[in-house]
Coordinates of C-alpha atoms and ligand atoms in Angstrom, one line a residue:
Chain Z
M1 CA 0.0 0.0 0.0
K2 CA 2.7 2.4 1.0
K3 CA 4.9 1.4 -1.9
A4 CA 2.1 2.0 -4.3
A5 CA 1.5 5.4 -2.9
I6 CA 5.2 6.3 -3.3
W7 CA 5.2 5.1 -6.9
L8 CA 2.0 7.0 -7.6
A9 CA 3.6 10.2 -6.3
L10 CA 6.8 9.6 -8.3
I11 CA 4.9 9.0 -11.5
L12 CA 2.9 12.2 -11.0
V13 CA 5.8 14.4 -9.9
L14 CA 8.8 13.3 -11.9
P15 CA 7.4 13.9 -15.4
G16 CA 6.2 17.3 -14.1
C17 CA 9.7 18.3 -13.3
S18 CA 10.9 17.3 -16.8
G19 CA 8.4 19.7 -18.3
S20 CA 6.7 17.1 -20.4
W21 CA 3.5 17.2 -18.3
G22 CA 1.0 20.0 -18.5
W23 CA -0.5 20.2 -15.0
Y24 CA -1.6 23.7 -15.8
V25 CA -4.8 22.3 -17.4
V26 CA -6.0 21.2 -14.0
N27 CA -4.2 23.7 -11.8
P28 CA -6.7 25.0 -9.4
Y29 CA -4.7 28.2 -8.9
T30 CA -5.4 29.4 -12.5
S31 CA -8.8 30.3 -13.7
T32 CA -8.8 28.0 -16.7
G33 CA -7.4 25.2 -14.5
L34 CA -10.2 25.7 -12.0
T35 CA -12.8 25.9 -14.7
N36 CA -11.5 22.6 -16.2
L37 CA -11.5 20.9 -12.8
R38 CA -15.0 22.1 -12.1
F39 CA -16.1 20.8 -15.5
L40 CA -14.6 17.4 -14.7
A41 CA -15.9 17.2 -11.1
D42 CA -19.4 18.1 -12.2
G43 CA -19.6 14.8 -14.0
L44 CA -19.8 13.3 -10.5
Y45 CA -23.4 14.3 -10.2
Y46 CA -24.5 12.1 -13.1
T47 CA -22.2 9.2 -12.3
I48 CA -23.7 9.0 -8.9
L49 CA -27.3 9.6 -10.0
L50 CA -27.0 7.1 -12.8
S51 CA -25.4 4.4 -10.6
F52 CA -27.7 4.7 -7.7
S53 CA -30.8 4.9 -9.8
A54 CA -29.7 1.8 -11.7
I55 CA -28.8 -0.2 -8.6
A56 CA -32.1 0.7 -6.9
I57 CA -34.0 -0.6 -9.9
S58 CA -31.8 -3.7 -10.4
V59 CA -32.1 -4.7 -6.8
V60 CA -35.9 -4.7 -7.0
V61 CA -35.9 -6.4 -10.4
G62 CA -33.2 -8.9 -9.2
L63 CA -35.3 -9.9 -6.2
L64 CA -38.4 -10.3 -8.4
I65 CA -36.5 -12.5 -10.8
A66 CA -34.9 -14.5 -7.9
L67 CA -38.3 -15.5 -6.4
P68 CA -39.5 -17.7 -9.2
G69 CA -36.0 -19.3 -9.2
L70 CA -36.8 -20.6 -5.7
S71 CA -40.1 -22.2 -6.7
A72 CA -40.8 -25.9 -6.8
N73 CA -42.5 -25.3 -10.1
R74 CA -40.2 -26.0 -13.0
K75 CA -41.7 -23.5 -15.4
L76 CA -41.2 -20.7 -12.9
R77 CA -37.6 -21.8 -12.4
G78 CA -37.2 -21.9 -16.1
I79 CA -38.2 -18.2 -16.4
N80 CA -35.6 -17.4 -13.8
R81 CA -32.9 -19.4 -15.6
T82 CA -33.7 -17.9 -19.0
Y83 CA -33.6 -14.4 -17.8
V84 CA -30.4 -14.8 -15.9
E85 CA -28.6 -16.6 -18.7
V86 CA -29.7 -14.3 -21.5
V87 CA -29.1 -11.0 -19.7
R88 CA -25.8 -12.2 -18.3
A89 CA -24.6 -13.1 -21.8
V90 CA -24.9 -9.6 -23.3
P91 CA -21.9 -7.2 -22.6
I92 CA -23.0 -4.0 -20.8
L93 CA -21.7 -1.8 -23.6
V94 CA -23.7 -3.7 -26.2
L95 CA -26.7 -3.4 -24.0
I96 CA -26.3 0.3 -23.6
L97 CA -26.0 0.8 -27.4
W98 CA -29.0 -1.5 -28.0
V99 CA -31.2 0.3 -25.4
Y100 CA -30.3 3.7 -26.7
Y101 CA -30.4 3.1 -30.4
G102 CA -32.4 -0.1 -30.9
L103 CA -35.1 0.0 -28.3
P104 CA -36.7 3.3 -29.3
Q105 CA -37.0 2.1 -32.9
M106 CA -38.4 -1.3 -31.8
A107 CA -40.9 0.0 -29.2
N108 CA -41.5 3.2 -31.0
I109 CA -40.7 5.4 -28.0
S110 CA -38.1 8.0 -27.3
I111 CA -35.7 7.6 -24.5
S112 CA -33.3 10.1 -23.0
V113 CA -29.6 9.3 -22.7
F114 CA -30.0 9.2 -18.9
W115 CA -32.8 6.7 -18.9
A116 CA -31.2 4.6 -21.6
G117 CA -28.2 4.4 -19.3
V118 CA -30.2 3.6 -16.2
V119 CA -32.2 0.9 -18.0
A120 CA -29.2 -0.7 -19.6
L121 CA -27.1 -0.7 -16.4
A122 CA -30.1 -1.9 -14.3
L123 CA -31.0 -4.6 -16.7
S124 CA -27.4 -5.9 -16.9
D125 CA -26.9 -5.8 -13.1
S126 CA -30.3 -7.4 -12.3
A127 CA -29.2 -10.8 -13.5
F128 CA -26.4 -10.7 -11.0
E129 CA -28.6 -9.4 -8.3
A130 CA -31.0 -12.2 -9.0
E131 CA -28.3 -14.8 -8.5
I132 CA -27.1 -13.1 -5.3
F133 CA -30.6 -13.0 -3.8
R134 CA -31.3 -16.6 -4.8
A135 CA -28.2 -17.8 -3.1
G136 CA -28.9 -15.7 0.0
I137 CA -32.5 -16.8 0.3
Q138 CA -31.5 -20.5 -0.2
S139 CA -29.0 -20.2 2.6
I140 CA -31.8 -19.7 5.1
N141 CA -32.8 -22.8 7.0
R142 CA -36.1 -24.5 6.0
G143 CA -37.1 -24.4 9.6
Q144 CA -37.6 -20.7 9.3
Y145 CA -40.3 -21.2 6.6
E146 CA -41.9 -23.9 8.6
A147 CA -42.0 -21.8 11.8
A148 CA -43.4 -18.9 9.8
R149 CA -46.1 -21.1 8.3
S150 CA -47.0 -22.6 11.6
V151 CA -47.8 -19.1 12.9
S152 CA -50.0 -18.6 9.9
L153 CA -47.8 -16.1 8.0
S154 CA -48.7 -15.8 4.3
Y155 CA -45.9 -16.3 1.7
P156 CA -45.3 -12.5 1.2
D157 CA -45.2 -11.9 4.9
T158 CA -42.8 -14.8 5.4
M159 CA -40.5 -13.3 2.8
R160 CA -40.8 -9.8 4.1
F161 CA -40.5 -10.3 7.8
V162 CA -38.6 -13.6 8.2
I163 CA -36.6 -14.6 5.2
L164 CA -35.4 -11.4 3.5
P165 CA -34.2 -9.6 6.7
Q166 CA -31.9 -12.6 7.4
A167 CA -31.0 -13.1 3.7
I168 CA -30.1 -9.4 3.1
R169 CA -27.8 -9.3 6.1
R170 CA -25.9 -12.3 4.6
I171 CA -25.7 -10.9 1.1
L172 CA -24.8 -7.3 2.1
P173 CA -21.1 -7.7 1.2
A174 CA -22.1 -9.0 -2.3
L175 CA -24.6 -6.1 -2.8
G176 CA -21.9 -3.7 -1.8
N177 CA -19.6 -5.2 -4.5
Q178 CA -22.3 -4.8 -7.1
L179 CA -22.7 -1.1 -6.1
V180 CA -19.0 -0.5 -6.6
Y181 CA -19.1 -2.4 -9.9
M182 CA -22.0 -0.3 -11.0
L183 CA -20.2 3.0 -10.3
K184 CA -17.4 1.8 -12.5
M185 CA -19.6 0.4 -15.3
S186 CA -21.5 3.7 -15.4
S187 CA -18.5 5.1 -17.3
L188 CA -19.6 3.1 -20.3
V189 CA -22.7 5.3 -20.7
S190 CA -20.3 8.0 -21.9
V191 CA -20.4 6.4 -25.3
I192 CA -24.0 7.6 -25.8
G193 CA -23.2 11.1 -24.6
M194 CA -24.1 11.0 -20.9
Q195 CA -22.3 13.8 -19.2
E196 CA -20.8 11.8 -16.4
L197 CA -17.2 11.7 -15.3
T198 CA -15.7 9.8 -18.2
R199 CA -17.5 11.7 -20.9
R200 CA -16.4 15.0 -19.4
A201 CA -12.8 13.8 -19.3
N202 CA -13.0 12.7 -22.9
E203 CA -14.4 16.1 -24.0
L204 CA -11.8 18.0 -22.1
V205 CA -9.0 15.9 -23.7
V206 CA -10.4 16.8 -27.1
T207 CA -10.2 20.5 -26.4
E208 CA -7.0 20.6 -24.3
Y209 CA -4.9 17.8 -25.8
R210 CA -3.7 16.8 -22.3
P211 CA -4.9 13.1 -22.0
L212 CA -2.3 12.2 -19.4
E213 CA -3.3 14.8 -16.9
V214 CA -7.0 14.8 -17.5
Y215 CA -7.3 11.0 -17.3
T216 CA -5.1 10.9 -14.2
V217 CA -7.6 13.3 -12.6
L218 CA -10.4 10.9 -13.8
V219 CA -8.7 7.9 -12.2
L220 CA -8.4 9.9 -8.9
E221 CA -12.0 10.9 -9.1
Y222 CA -13.2 7.2 -9.4
L223 CA -10.7 6.2 -6.7
A224 CA -12.0 8.8 -4.3
L225 CA -15.7 8.0 -5.1
I226 CA -15.3 4.3 -4.7
L227 CA -13.2 4.5 -1.5
V228 CA -16.0 6.7 0.1
V229 CA -18.7 4.3 -1.1
S230 CA -16.8 1.2 0.1
A231 CA -16.4 2.8 3.5
A232 CA -20.1 3.6 3.7
V233 CA -21.0 0.0 2.7
R234 CA -18.7 -1.4 5.4
W235 CA -20.3 1.0 7.9
V236 CA -23.7 -0.3 7.1
E237 CA -22.5 -3.9 7.3
R238 CA -21.0 -3.2 10.8
R239 CA -24.2 -1.6 12.0
M240 CA -26.3 -4.5 10.8
R241 CA -24.0 -7.0 12.4
T242 CA -24.2 -5.4 15.8
D243 CA -27.9 -5.1 15.9
E244 CA -28.6 -8.6 14.6
R245 CA -26.9 -10.5 17.4
F246 CA -26.9 -13.9 15.9
Chain P
M1 CA -64.3 -42.5 28.7
V2 CA -67.6 -42.5 26.9
A3 CA -67.4 -42.2 23.1
S4 CA -70.2 -39.7 22.7
E5 CA -68.4 -37.2 25.0
T6 CA -65.1 -37.3 23.2
R7 CA -65.5 -35.8 19.9
P8 CA -62.5 -36.6 17.7
I9 CA -60.8 -33.4 16.8
I10 CA -58.3 -35.2 14.5
Q11 CA -59.2 -38.1 12.4
I12 CA -56.4 -39.7 10.4
D13 CA -57.6 -42.5 8.2
Q14 CA -55.5 -44.8 6.0
V15 CA -52.9 -42.1 5.4
S16 CA -49.9 -43.0 3.2
K17 CA -46.9 -40.7 2.4
Y18 CA -44.1 -41.3 0.0
F19 CA -40.7 -39.6 -0.4
G20 CA -40.0 -40.6 -4.0
D21 CA -40.1 -44.4 -3.9
F22 CA -39.8 -44.6 -0.2
Q23 CA -43.0 -45.1 1.8
A24 CA -42.6 -43.1 5.0
L25 CA -46.2 -43.7 6.2
K26 CA -48.2 -46.9 5.5
D27 CA -51.9 -46.7 5.9
V28 CA -51.7 -44.9 9.2
S29 CA -55.0 -44.4 11.1
L30 CA -55.3 -42.4 14.3
E31 CA -58.1 -40.6 16.1
V32 CA -57.4 -37.9 18.7
A33 CA -60.2 -36.6 20.9
L34 CA -60.7 -33.1 22.0
G35 CA -58.4 -32.4 25.0
E36 CA -56.6 -35.7 24.5
R37 CA -52.8 -36.0 25.0
V38 CA -51.1 -38.4 22.7
V39 CA -47.5 -39.4 22.9
I40 CA -45.8 -41.0 19.9
C41 CA -42.6 -42.9 20.2
G42 CA -40.6 -45.2 18.0
P43 CA -37.2 -45.7 16.5
S44 CA -35.4 -43.1 14.4
G45 CA -36.8 -43.0 10.8
S46 CA -40.1 -44.7 11.8
G47 CA -42.2 -41.8 10.5
K48 CA -43.1 -40.0 13.7
S49 CA -42.2 -36.5 12.4
T50 CA -43.7 -37.2 9.0
L51 CA -47.0 -38.1 10.7
I52 CA -47.4 -35.0 12.8
R53 CA -46.1 -32.8 10.0
C54 CA -48.9 -34.2 7.8
I55 CA -51.4 -32.9 10.4
N56 CA -50.4 -29.3 9.8
Q57 CA -49.6 -30.0 6.2
L58 CA -45.9 -29.3 6.3
E59 CA -45.9 -32.5 4.4
K60 CA -48.6 -33.5 2.0
H61 CA -50.0 -37.0 2.2
E62 CA -50.6 -39.0 -1.0
S63 CA -53.6 -41.0 0.0
G64 CA -56.1 -41.4 2.9
T65 CA -57.8 -38.6 4.6
I66 CA -57.0 -36.3 7.5
V67 CA -59.8 -34.3 9.1
V68 CA -59.0 -31.7 11.7
D69 CA -62.0 -30.1 13.5
D70 CA -64.3 -31.1 10.7
V71 CA -62.1 -29.7 7.9
E72 CA -60.7 -32.2 5.5
L73 CA -57.1 -31.4 4.5
D74 CA -56.7 -31.1 0.8
D75 CA -54.6 -28.8 -1.4
S76 CA -57.1 -25.9 -1.1
K77 CA -55.9 -22.6 0.4
Q78 CA -58.9 -22.5 2.7
S79 CA -58.1 -25.9 4.3
L80 CA -54.5 -24.9 4.6
N81 CA -55.3 -21.6 6.3
S82 CA -57.9 -23.1 8.6
I83 CA -55.5 -25.9 9.7
R84 CA -52.6 -23.5 10.4
A85 CA -54.9 -21.3 12.4
K86 CA -55.9 -24.2 14.6
V87 CA -52.7 -26.1 15.0
G88 CA -49.5 -24.9 16.7
M89 CA -46.2 -26.6 16.3
V90 CA -43.0 -26.8 18.3
F91 CA -39.9 -28.0 16.6
Q92 CA -36.8 -29.9 17.8
Q93 CA -34.6 -27.0 16.7
F94 CA -36.9 -24.3 18.1
N95 CA -36.8 -22.4 14.8
L96 CA -37.1 -19.0 16.5
F97 CA -36.6 -16.0 14.2
P98 CA -33.0 -15.0 15.1
H99 CA -33.2 -11.4 13.8
L100 CA -36.2 -10.6 16.0
T101 CA -36.4 -10.1 19.8
V102 CA -38.4 -12.6 21.9
I103 CA -41.4 -10.3 22.0
E104 CA -41.2 -9.7 18.3
N105 CA -41.1 -13.5 17.7
L106 CA -44.3 -13.8 19.6
T107 CA -46.2 -10.9 18.1
L108 CA -45.3 -11.3 14.5
G109 CA -48.0 -14.0 13.8
P110 CA -50.8 -12.3 15.7
I111 CA -50.1 -8.9 14.1
R112 CA -49.6 -10.0 10.5
A113 CA -52.0 -13.0 10.3
R114 CA -54.5 -12.1 13.0
K115 CA -54.5 -8.4 12.2
M116 CA -54.1 -7.6 15.9
S117 CA -52.9 -4.2 17.1
K118 CA -49.3 -4.1 18.3
T119 CA -50.4 -3.3 21.9
E120 CA -52.9 -6.0 22.0
A121 CA -50.5 -8.6 20.6
G122 CA -47.9 -7.4 23.0
E123 CA -50.2 -7.9 26.0
I124 CA -51.1 -11.4 24.9
A125 CA -47.4 -12.2 24.3
M126 CA -46.4 -11.0 27.8
R127 CA -49.2 -13.2 29.3
Y128 CA -47.8 -16.3 27.6
L129 CA -44.2 -15.3 28.4
E130 CA -45.3 -15.2 32.0
R131 CA -46.9 -18.6 31.6
V132 CA -43.7 -20.1 30.4
K133 CA -41.9 -18.2 33.2
I134 CA -39.6 -16.0 31.2
P135 CA -41.2 -12.5 31.0
E136 CA -37.9 -10.8 31.8
Q137 CA -36.4 -12.1 28.6
A138 CA -38.9 -10.2 26.4
S139 CA -36.5 -7.8 24.8
K140 CA -33.6 -10.2 24.3
Y141 CA -32.6 -11.9 21.1
P142 CA -33.0 -15.7 20.9
R143 CA -29.3 -16.4 20.8
Q144 CA -28.9 -14.6 24.1
L145 CA -31.1 -17.3 25.8
S146 CA -30.3 -20.8 26.9
G147 CA -31.7 -23.7 24.8
G148 CA -34.4 -24.4 27.4
Q149 CA -35.5 -20.8 27.4
Q150 CA -35.5 -20.7 23.6
Q151 CA -37.8 -23.7 23.5
R152 CA -40.1 -22.1 26.0
V153 CA -40.2 -19.0 23.8
A154 CA -41.1 -21.2 20.9
I155 CA -43.9 -22.8 22.9
A156 CA -45.2 -19.3 23.9
R157 CA -44.9 -18.2 20.2
S158 CA -47.3 -21.0 19.2
L159 CA -49.7 -20.4 22.1
C160 CA -50.0 -16.7 21.1
M161 CA -51.8 -17.9 18.0
E162 CA -54.3 -19.5 20.4
P163 CA -54.4 -22.9 18.7
S164 CA -56.7 -25.7 19.7
I165 CA -54.1 -28.4 19.0
M166 CA -50.4 -28.4 19.8
L167 CA -47.9 -30.6 18.0
F168 CA -44.5 -31.2 19.5
D169 CA -41.7 -32.9 17.5
E170 CA -39.0 -34.0 19.9
P171 CA -39.0 -30.7 21.7
T172 CA -36.3 -31.7 24.2
S173 CA -33.9 -33.8 22.2
A174 CA -31.8 -30.8 21.1
L175 CA -31.4 -29.7 24.7
D176 CA -28.7 -30.3 27.3
P177 CA -30.0 -32.6 30.1
E178 CA -30.3 -30.0 32.7
M179 CA -32.7 -28.0 30.5
I180 CA -35.0 -30.8 29.6
N181 CA -37.1 -30.6 32.7
E182 CA -38.0 -27.0 32.4
V183 CA -39.5 -27.6 29.0
L184 CA -41.3 -30.8 30.1
E185 CA -42.8 -28.8 33.0
T186 CA -44.1 -26.2 30.6
M187 CA -45.7 -28.9 28.5
A188 CA -47.2 -30.7 31.5
E189 CA -48.6 -27.4 32.7
L190 CA -50.1 -26.9 29.2
A191 CA -51.6 -30.4 29.4
T192 CA -53.5 -29.6 32.6
S193 CA -55.1 -26.7 30.8
G194 CA -57.0 -29.1 28.5
M195 CA -55.0 -28.5 25.4
T196 CA -55.2 -31.2 22.7
M197 CA -51.6 -32.3 22.4
I198 CA -49.6 -34.7 20.2
C199 CA -46.0 -35.1 21.3
V200 CA -43.3 -37.0 19.7
T201 CA -40.9 -37.7 22.5
H202 CA -38.8 -40.3 24.1
E203 CA -39.2 -38.8 27.6
M204 CA -41.1 -41.8 29.0
G205 CA -41.4 -40.2 32.5
F206 CA -43.3 -37.4 30.9
A207 CA -45.4 -39.8 28.8
R208 CA -46.4 -41.8 31.8
R209 CA -47.4 -38.7 33.7
V210 CA -49.2 -36.8 30.9
A211 CA -50.3 -39.1 28.1
D212 CA -53.9 -40.4 27.7
K213 CA -52.8 -42.5 24.8
M214 CA -49.4 -44.0 23.8
V215 CA -48.6 -44.7 20.1
F216 CA -45.6 -46.8 19.0
M217 CA -44.5 -46.5 15.4
D218 CA -42.0 -48.5 13.4
H219 CA -41.3 -48.6 9.7
G220 CA -44.1 -46.1 8.8
E221 CA -46.8 -48.0 10.7
I222 CA -48.5 -47.7 14.0
V223 CA -47.6 -50.9 15.7
E224 CA -49.1 -50.4 19.0
M225 CA -51.6 -48.0 20.6
A226 CA -52.7 -48.2 24.2
R227 CA -53.3 -46.3 27.4
P228 CA -50.0 -45.6 29.2
D229 CA -50.5 -48.2 32.0
R230 CA -51.2 -51.0 29.5
F231 CA -48.5 -49.7 27.1
F232 CA -45.7 -49.7 29.7
E233 CA -46.7 -52.8 31.7
A234 CA -47.8 -55.1 29.0
P235 CA -46.9 -54.1 25.4
E236 CA -48.4 -56.6 23.0
S237 CA -45.9 -56.5 20.2
E238 CA -42.4 -57.8 20.3
R239 CA -41.0 -54.7 18.6
C240 CA -42.5 -52.3 21.1
R241 CA -41.3 -54.4 24.0
E242 CA -37.7 -54.3 22.6
F243 CA -37.9 -50.6 22.0
L244 CA -39.2 -49.9 25.5
E245 CA -36.5 -52.1 27.1
K246 CA -33.8 -50.2 25.2
I247 CA -35.1 -46.8 26.0
L248 CA -36.0 -47.4 29.6
Q249 CA -32.5 -48.8 30.4
H250 CA -31.1 -45.3 30.8
Ligands
ATP1 N1 -37.9 -34.7 2.9 C1 -37.6 -36.1 2.9 N2 -37.2 -36.6 1.8 C2 -36.9 -37.9 1.7 N3 -37.0 -38.8 2.8 C3 -37.5 -38.3 3.9 C4 -37.8 -36.9 4.1 N4 -38.3 -36.7 5.3 C5 -38.2 -37.9 5.9 N5 -37.8 -38.9 5.1 C6 -37.6 -40.3 5.4 O1 -38.8 -40.8 5.9 C7 -38.6 -41.6 7.0 C8 -39.3 -41.2 8.2 O2 -38.8 -39.9 8.6 P1 -39.3 -39.2 9.9 O3 -38.5 -37.9 10.0 O4 -40.7 -39.1 9.9 O5 -38.7 -40.2 11.0 P2 -38.8 -40.0 12.6 O6 -39.6 -41.1 13.1 O7 -39.3 -38.6 12.9 O8 -37.3 -40.2 13.0 P3 -36.4 -39.4 14.1 O9 -36.6 -40.0 15.4 O10 -35.0 -39.6 13.6 O11 -36.8 -37.9 14.0 C9 -37.1 -41.7 7.2 O12 -36.6 -42.9 6.7 C10 -36.6 -40.5 6.5 O13 -35.3 -40.8 5.9
MG2 MG1 -38.3 -36.9 13.7

């Protein structure tokens, strides 16, 4: 960790000394530098909005897809398998292109860049969420269902009050991973023109011709964002663990 | 006992149950009168659990009929709901909800299934916790309790649904010896209140004290059925005699 930090510092500082770097493009002490930095950082808003909207949808869809996968009925399980296999097989980038350019033509609707991004990311992620939920729910002892049934709980109530609260605590680390993954994958939505972090960096590179500096800032932006989110996820995990007591 | 006074609340007639090719119950018939206490024993794998799990339809039987309080058990939702409302069950492994406190374990069913208010359910729950003698544990989580206390919570949880029949599937066999008695005491107390009970257990002291009827099962069949005095003093079948000898040795 320490070694990596030293290397990173060297990589950033040494070329700057030799004059081949142009840190001025993102120098916060000059007005252009500051404007450029602001332009880059403003992409954060859409990166976050995009990722969190997509993950919220994909968790719900993933859960709804997971449930038939737990059924004793083969047809219902088939629906789950088909969805997971098909959606998982399509690369996210391809899905983004298809939802933005293909879907409007096919369904005769118009879709904004933002919603195309959210839908594509959510769709792609939902297959993984479905698998996570299925595994989590399956890990709960049968006795819990039987006890719930013997106190007359309906199936939805059994899920909501008995099974899911326990399953979600177990899959929280996996859900946290998906969120981090989602934040990174949202960069792909830049290809259809979404003004998130990556798109902004690309646009700045085109006008300033300083890819090294601009993309380095981009790397640091993602790094900072994901470190903060990871810490938040771990905090939630810790809190849930202390109040569950089992 | 006079037959006309003792209405059968459970009628099991010629019930068979298969797990794949394996027949776990073979034409089992059993009647249980209102308020009657039945103790079922028998070697491991003889179908005791399967039989009582059929009574609240945690297992579906393939043939024969089970009638509980005049409702025949079929696949319909109504019969399933009616049966679950009338029959409480206590499991070997307690099966408490680990993420809920004791009081939440007790009130979940009444609030969600009986549409009771939280305060009303809470009052009833406290009453039953007092009855199983652990009201002071109400706000703890199950894993903070001893095994015996957990099982008493499980009994209280069932009672909160105010069932007319209680099923016990080896309620003390997962417990350390020093905790067995507190659970048996709770069950014996329940028996004196007139609850209809079917207990699978190998606690023969309890059986002698509490049972109105003893049932011995082996290989998916009811081999012997008798009043406890007859059952323990003069079992008719060889298999039952051997089983009792083995189990009463220690
Ligand atoms: N879900 C199941 N799938 C397949 N076989 C089962 C299943 N449940 C029970 N069996 C079989 O049915 C037979 C009867 O099981 P059951 O649990 O009723 O026995 P038991 O008398 O309760 O035994 P124990 O004293 O060990 O609890 C056993 O041979 C068991 O292996
Ligand atoms: Mg058993």
